[in-house]
Coordinates of C-alpha atoms in Angstrom, one line a residue:
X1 CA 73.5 -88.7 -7.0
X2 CA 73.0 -85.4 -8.6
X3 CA 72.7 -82.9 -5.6
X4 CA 71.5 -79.7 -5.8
X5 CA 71.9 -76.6 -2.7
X6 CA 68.9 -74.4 -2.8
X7 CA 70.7 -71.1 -2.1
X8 CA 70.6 -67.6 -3.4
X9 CA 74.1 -67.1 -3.3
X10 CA 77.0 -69.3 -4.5
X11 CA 79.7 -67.4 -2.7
X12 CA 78.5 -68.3 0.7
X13 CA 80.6 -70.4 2.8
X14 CA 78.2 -73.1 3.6
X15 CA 77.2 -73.1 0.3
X16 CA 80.6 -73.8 -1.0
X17 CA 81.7 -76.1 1.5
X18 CA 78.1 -78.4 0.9
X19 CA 79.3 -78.6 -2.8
X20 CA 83.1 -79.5 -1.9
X21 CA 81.4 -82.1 0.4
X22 CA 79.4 -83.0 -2.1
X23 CA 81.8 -83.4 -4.8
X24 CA 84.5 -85.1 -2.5
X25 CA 82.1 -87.7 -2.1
X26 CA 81.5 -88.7 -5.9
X27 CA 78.2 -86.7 -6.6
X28 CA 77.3 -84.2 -9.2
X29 CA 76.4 -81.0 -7.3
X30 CA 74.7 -77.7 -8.4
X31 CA 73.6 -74.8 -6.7
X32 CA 70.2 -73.2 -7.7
X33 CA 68.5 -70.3 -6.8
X34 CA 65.1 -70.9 -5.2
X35 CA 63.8 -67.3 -6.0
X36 CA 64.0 -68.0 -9.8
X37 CA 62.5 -71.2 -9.7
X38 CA 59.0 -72.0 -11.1
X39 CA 56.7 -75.5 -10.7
X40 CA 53.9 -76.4 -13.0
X41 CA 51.7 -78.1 -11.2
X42 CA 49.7 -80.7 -13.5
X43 CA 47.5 -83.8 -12.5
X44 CA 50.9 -86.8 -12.4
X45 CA 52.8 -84.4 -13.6
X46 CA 54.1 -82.1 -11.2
X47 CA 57.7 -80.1 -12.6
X48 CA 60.3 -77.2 -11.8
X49 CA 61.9 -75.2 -14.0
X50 CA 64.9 -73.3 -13.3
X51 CA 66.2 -70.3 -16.0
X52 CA 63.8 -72.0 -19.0
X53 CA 65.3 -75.3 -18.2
X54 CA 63.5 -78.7 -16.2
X55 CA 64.8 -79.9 -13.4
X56 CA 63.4 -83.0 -12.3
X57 CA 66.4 -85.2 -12.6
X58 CA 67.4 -83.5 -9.3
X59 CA 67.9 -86.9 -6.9
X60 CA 68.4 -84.8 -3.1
X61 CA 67.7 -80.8 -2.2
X62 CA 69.7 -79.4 0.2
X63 CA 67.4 -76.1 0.9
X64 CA 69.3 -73.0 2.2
X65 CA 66.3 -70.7 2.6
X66 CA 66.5 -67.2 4.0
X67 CA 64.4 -66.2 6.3
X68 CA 62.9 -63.5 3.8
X69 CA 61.9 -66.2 1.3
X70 CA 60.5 -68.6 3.7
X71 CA 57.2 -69.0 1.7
X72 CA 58.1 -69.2 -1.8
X73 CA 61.4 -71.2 -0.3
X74 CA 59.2 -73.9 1.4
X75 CA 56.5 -74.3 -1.6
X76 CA 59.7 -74.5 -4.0
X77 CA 61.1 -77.8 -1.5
X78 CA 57.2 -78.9 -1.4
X79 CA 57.4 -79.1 -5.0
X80 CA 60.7 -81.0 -5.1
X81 CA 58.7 -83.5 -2.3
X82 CA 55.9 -84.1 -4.5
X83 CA 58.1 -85.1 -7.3
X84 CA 60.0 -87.7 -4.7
X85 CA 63.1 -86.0 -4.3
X86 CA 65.0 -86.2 -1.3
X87 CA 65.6 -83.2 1.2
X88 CA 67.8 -82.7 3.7
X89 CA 64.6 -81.2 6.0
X90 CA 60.9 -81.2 4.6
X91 CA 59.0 -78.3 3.8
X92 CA 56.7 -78.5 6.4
X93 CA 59.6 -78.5 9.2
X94 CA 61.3 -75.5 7.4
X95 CA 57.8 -73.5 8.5
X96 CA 57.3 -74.6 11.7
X97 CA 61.0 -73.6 13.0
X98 CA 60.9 -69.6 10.9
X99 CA 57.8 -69.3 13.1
X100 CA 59.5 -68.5 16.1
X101 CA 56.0 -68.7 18.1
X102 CA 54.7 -72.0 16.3
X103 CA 58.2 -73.4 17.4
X104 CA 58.2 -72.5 20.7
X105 CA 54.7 -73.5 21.0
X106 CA 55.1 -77.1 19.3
X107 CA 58.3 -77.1 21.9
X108 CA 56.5 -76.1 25.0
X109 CA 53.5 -78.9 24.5
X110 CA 56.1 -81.3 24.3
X111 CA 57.4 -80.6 27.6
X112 CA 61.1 -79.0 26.5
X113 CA 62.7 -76.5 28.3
X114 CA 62.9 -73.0 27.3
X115 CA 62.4 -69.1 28.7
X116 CA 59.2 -68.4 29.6
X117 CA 57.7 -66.6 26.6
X118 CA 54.3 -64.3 26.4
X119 CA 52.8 -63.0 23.2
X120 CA 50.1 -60.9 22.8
X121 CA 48.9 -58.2 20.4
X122 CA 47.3 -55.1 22.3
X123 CA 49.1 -52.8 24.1
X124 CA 46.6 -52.7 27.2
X125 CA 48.0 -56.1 27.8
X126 CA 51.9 -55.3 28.0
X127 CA 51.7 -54.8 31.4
X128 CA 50.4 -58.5 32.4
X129 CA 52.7 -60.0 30.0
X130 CA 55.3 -58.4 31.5
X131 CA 54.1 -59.9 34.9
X132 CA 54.0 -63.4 33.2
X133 CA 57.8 -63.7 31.6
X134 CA 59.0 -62.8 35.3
X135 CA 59.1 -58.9 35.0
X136 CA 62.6 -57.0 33.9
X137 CA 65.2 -57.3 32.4
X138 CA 63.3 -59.2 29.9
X139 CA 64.5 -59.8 26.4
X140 CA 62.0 -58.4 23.4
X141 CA 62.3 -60.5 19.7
X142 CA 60.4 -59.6 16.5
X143 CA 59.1 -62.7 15.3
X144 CA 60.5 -62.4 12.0
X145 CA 64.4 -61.5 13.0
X146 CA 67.4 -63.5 12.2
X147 CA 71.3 -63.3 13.2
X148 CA 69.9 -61.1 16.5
X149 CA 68.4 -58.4 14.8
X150 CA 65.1 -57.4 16.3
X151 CA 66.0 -58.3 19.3
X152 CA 66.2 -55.8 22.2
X153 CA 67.0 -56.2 26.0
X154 CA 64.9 -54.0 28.3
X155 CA 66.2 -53.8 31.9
X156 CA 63.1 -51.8 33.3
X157 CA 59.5 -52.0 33.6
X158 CA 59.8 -48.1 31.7
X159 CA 62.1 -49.3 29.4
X160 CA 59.8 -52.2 28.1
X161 CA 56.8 -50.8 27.8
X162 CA 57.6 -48.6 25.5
X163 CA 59.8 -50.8 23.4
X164 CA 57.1 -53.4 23.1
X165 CA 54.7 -50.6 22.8
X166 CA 56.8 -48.9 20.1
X167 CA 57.1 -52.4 17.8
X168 CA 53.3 -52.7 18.6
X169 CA 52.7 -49.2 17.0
X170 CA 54.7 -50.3 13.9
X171 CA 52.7 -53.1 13.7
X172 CA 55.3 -55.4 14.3
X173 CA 54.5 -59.3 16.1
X174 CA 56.9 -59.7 18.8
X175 CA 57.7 -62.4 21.5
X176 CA 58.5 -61.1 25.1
X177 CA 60.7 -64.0 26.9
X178 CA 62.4 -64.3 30.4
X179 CA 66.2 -62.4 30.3
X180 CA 68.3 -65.6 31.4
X181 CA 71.0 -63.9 34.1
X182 CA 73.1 -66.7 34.7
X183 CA 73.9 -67.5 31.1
X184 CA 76.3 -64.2 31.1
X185 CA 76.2 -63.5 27.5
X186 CA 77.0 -66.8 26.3
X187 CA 74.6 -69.4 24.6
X188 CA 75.4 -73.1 22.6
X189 CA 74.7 -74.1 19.1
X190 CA 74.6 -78.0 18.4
X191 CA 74.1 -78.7 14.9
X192 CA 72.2 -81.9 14.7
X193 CA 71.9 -84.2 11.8
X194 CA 69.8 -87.0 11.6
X195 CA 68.8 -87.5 15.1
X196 CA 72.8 -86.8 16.3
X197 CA 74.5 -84.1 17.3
X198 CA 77.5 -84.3 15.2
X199 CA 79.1 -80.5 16.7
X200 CA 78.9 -78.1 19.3
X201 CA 80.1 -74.6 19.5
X202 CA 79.7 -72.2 22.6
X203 CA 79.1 -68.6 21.8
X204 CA 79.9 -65.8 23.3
X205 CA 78.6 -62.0 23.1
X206 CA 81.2 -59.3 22.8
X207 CA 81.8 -57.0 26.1
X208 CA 78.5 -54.7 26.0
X209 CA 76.9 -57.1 24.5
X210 CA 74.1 -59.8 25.2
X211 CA 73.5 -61.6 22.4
X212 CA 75.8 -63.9 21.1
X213 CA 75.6 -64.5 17.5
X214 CA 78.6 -64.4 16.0
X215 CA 76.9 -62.0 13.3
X216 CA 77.1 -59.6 15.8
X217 CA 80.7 -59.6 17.0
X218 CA 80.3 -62.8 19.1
X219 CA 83.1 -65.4 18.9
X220 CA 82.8 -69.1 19.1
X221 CA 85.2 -71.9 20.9
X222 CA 84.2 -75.9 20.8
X223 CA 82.0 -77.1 23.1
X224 CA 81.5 -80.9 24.7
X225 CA 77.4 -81.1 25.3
X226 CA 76.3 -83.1 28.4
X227 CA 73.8 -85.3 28.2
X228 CA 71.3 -83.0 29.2
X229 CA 71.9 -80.5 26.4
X230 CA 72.6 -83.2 24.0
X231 CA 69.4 -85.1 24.6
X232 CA 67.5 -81.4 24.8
X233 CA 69.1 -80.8 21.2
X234 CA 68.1 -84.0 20.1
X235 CA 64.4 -84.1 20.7
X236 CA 64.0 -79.8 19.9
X237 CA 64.9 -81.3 16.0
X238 CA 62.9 -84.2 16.5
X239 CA 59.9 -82.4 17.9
X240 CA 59.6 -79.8 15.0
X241 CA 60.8 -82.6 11.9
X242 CA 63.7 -81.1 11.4
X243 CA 66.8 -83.7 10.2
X244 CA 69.5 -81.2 9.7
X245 CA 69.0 -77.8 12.2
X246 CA 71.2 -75.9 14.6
X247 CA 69.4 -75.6 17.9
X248 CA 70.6 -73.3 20.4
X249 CA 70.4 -73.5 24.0
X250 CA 71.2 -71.2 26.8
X251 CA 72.7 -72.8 30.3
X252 CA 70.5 -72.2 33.3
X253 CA 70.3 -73.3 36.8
X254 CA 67.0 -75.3 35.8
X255 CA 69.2 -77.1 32.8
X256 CA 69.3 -76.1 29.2
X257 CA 66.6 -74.1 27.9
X258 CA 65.9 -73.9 23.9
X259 CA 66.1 -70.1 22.7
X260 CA 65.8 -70.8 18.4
X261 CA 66.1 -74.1 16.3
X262 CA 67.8 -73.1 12.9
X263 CA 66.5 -74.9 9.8
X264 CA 69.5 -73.5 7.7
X265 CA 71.9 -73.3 10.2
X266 CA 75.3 -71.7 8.9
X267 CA 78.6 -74.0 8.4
X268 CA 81.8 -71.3 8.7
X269 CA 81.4 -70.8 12.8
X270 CA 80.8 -74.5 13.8
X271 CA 83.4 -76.0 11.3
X272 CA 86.0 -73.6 12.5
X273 CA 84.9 -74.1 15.8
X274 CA 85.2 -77.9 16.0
X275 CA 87.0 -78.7 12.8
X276 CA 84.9 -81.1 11.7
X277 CA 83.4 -81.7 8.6
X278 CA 79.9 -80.9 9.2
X279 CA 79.1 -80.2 5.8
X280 CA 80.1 -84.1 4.8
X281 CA 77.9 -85.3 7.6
X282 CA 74.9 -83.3 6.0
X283 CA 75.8 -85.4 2.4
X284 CA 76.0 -88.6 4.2
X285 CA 72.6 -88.4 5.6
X286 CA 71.3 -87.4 1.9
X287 CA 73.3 -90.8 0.9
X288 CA 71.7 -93.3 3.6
X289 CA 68.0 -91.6 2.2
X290 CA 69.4 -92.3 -1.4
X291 CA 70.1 -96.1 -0.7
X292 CA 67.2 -96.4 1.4
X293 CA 64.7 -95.0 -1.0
X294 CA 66.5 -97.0 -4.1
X295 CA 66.1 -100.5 -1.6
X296 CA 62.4 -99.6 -1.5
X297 CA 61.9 -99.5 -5.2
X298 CA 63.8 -102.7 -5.2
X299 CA 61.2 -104.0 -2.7
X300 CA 58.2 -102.8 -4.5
X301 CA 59.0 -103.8 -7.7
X302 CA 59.6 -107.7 -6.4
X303 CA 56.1 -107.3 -4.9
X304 CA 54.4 -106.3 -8.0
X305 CA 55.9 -109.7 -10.2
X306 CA 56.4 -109.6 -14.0
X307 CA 54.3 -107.4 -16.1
X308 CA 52.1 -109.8 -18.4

């Protein structure tokens, strides 16, 4: 196959290791730069150009889309879909999870657990959605953060009103969510692919600390899910489309709740972590679309009989 990672930059670490994994396994593999792509959309004819140049003998897409690209990102992997190339997640699935509210809604309907959550948008009503996530400490998340920026603990009543209030005023949307005690400053990330977890890392926040990304000083050790979180993981991708994604869960006493599912989860802390290749697994699941899609143009063709 001739692979290519949508990714602004090459030097990334799961953007090297995807090509490695790529390139261990036989394929061609490129990395291209979403932001400078262009599509020509024409009736049968859709194409994307990259740098003056077509690229629609691309075979899979591997999109690495950051979070401030999300739109032109997804219509760039929409375009690659409506030319039938493979992707390691569809378009539509890469939306639904960089909208932290859509994803927790889509999550909630489908009965999975999470932190309570309120949302609202006027600041008369701050004091009822405090009321409905449980009251303080409660944890306060722009909707459009990533790596646990924008995302602020209040630990009173005082101290929450005027932080929400204060975001509000900078016309900011924000999700207010129940402050999980008994996680301690620890959460888990299972990177799942294709409907299996194939890792799990548990993080945990530096001291004065609460959130645990490793972006922000946390540090990861590997992790063996039980079949609770496993199953939790599992359905959280399946429920928003996703077929690769990191979804991470905090530990509760009422079993693991889902706090974010990752559409372009990062590689270096879960490899390091479990020292596995994860970044293989993601080329492998590209393969088995590859031979299935190439069986099914087999299959059609057979059905169709000789041209007269």
């Amino acid at each position: 196959m001739k692979i290519a990672v949508l990714s602004t930059i090459k030097s990334l670490y799961s953007t090297r290791r995807l090509v490695e994994a790529a390139q261990m396994r036989g394929h061609e593999c490129v990395v291209i730069d979403h932001s400078q792509c262009y599509v020509g959309i024409k009736q049968g004819k859709p194409s994307i150009h990259y740098k003056g140049q077509d690229i629609s003998d691309i075979d899979a897409i591997i999109p690495r889309i950051g979070a401030s690209v999300t739109f032109y990102g997804s219509a760039i992997v929409r375009q690659f879909e409506v030319m039938g190339v493979i992707s390691a997640n569809p378009s539509q699935a890469i939306t639904r999870s960089r909208d932290k509210l859509r994803c927790m809604q889509i999550l909630s309907g489908a009965g999975i657990g999470m932190p309570t959550t309120g949302f609202a948008r006027r600041t008369r009503d701050v004091d009822d959605l405090i009321k409905m996530v449980g009251g303080p400490p409660l944890v306060i998340k722009l909707l459009e953060g990533t790596q646990g920026i924008g995302v602020v603990l209040a630990e009173t009543r005082k101290a929450a009103s005027s932080v929400i209030e204060a975001f509000y005023g900078l016309g900011n949307n924000i999700l207010i969510q129940e402050y999980i005690k008994e996680s301690r400053g620890t959460d888990i990330r299972a990177f799942v692919v294709d409907g299996k977890v194939v890792g799990a890392m548990k993080r945990t926040a530096k001291e004065g600390e609460f959130r645990s990304n490793l972006h922000r000083g946390g540090t990861a050790a590997v992790i063996k899910l039980n079949k609770a979180e496993r199953e939790t993981a599992v359905r959280a991708a399946r429920e928003l489309g996703l077929t690769v994604c990191g979804v991470d869960l905090l530990p509760s006493d009422r079993g693991p709740l889902v706090l974010e599912v990752n559409s372009s989860p990062g590689l270096e802390g879960i490899e390091k972590a479990t020292h596995k290749d994860i970044a293989g697994e993601v080329i492998a699941f590209l393969e088995k679309q590859y031979i299935l899609k190439q069986q099914t143009k087999k299959e059609r063709k057979a059905k169709a009989g000789p041209k007269l």
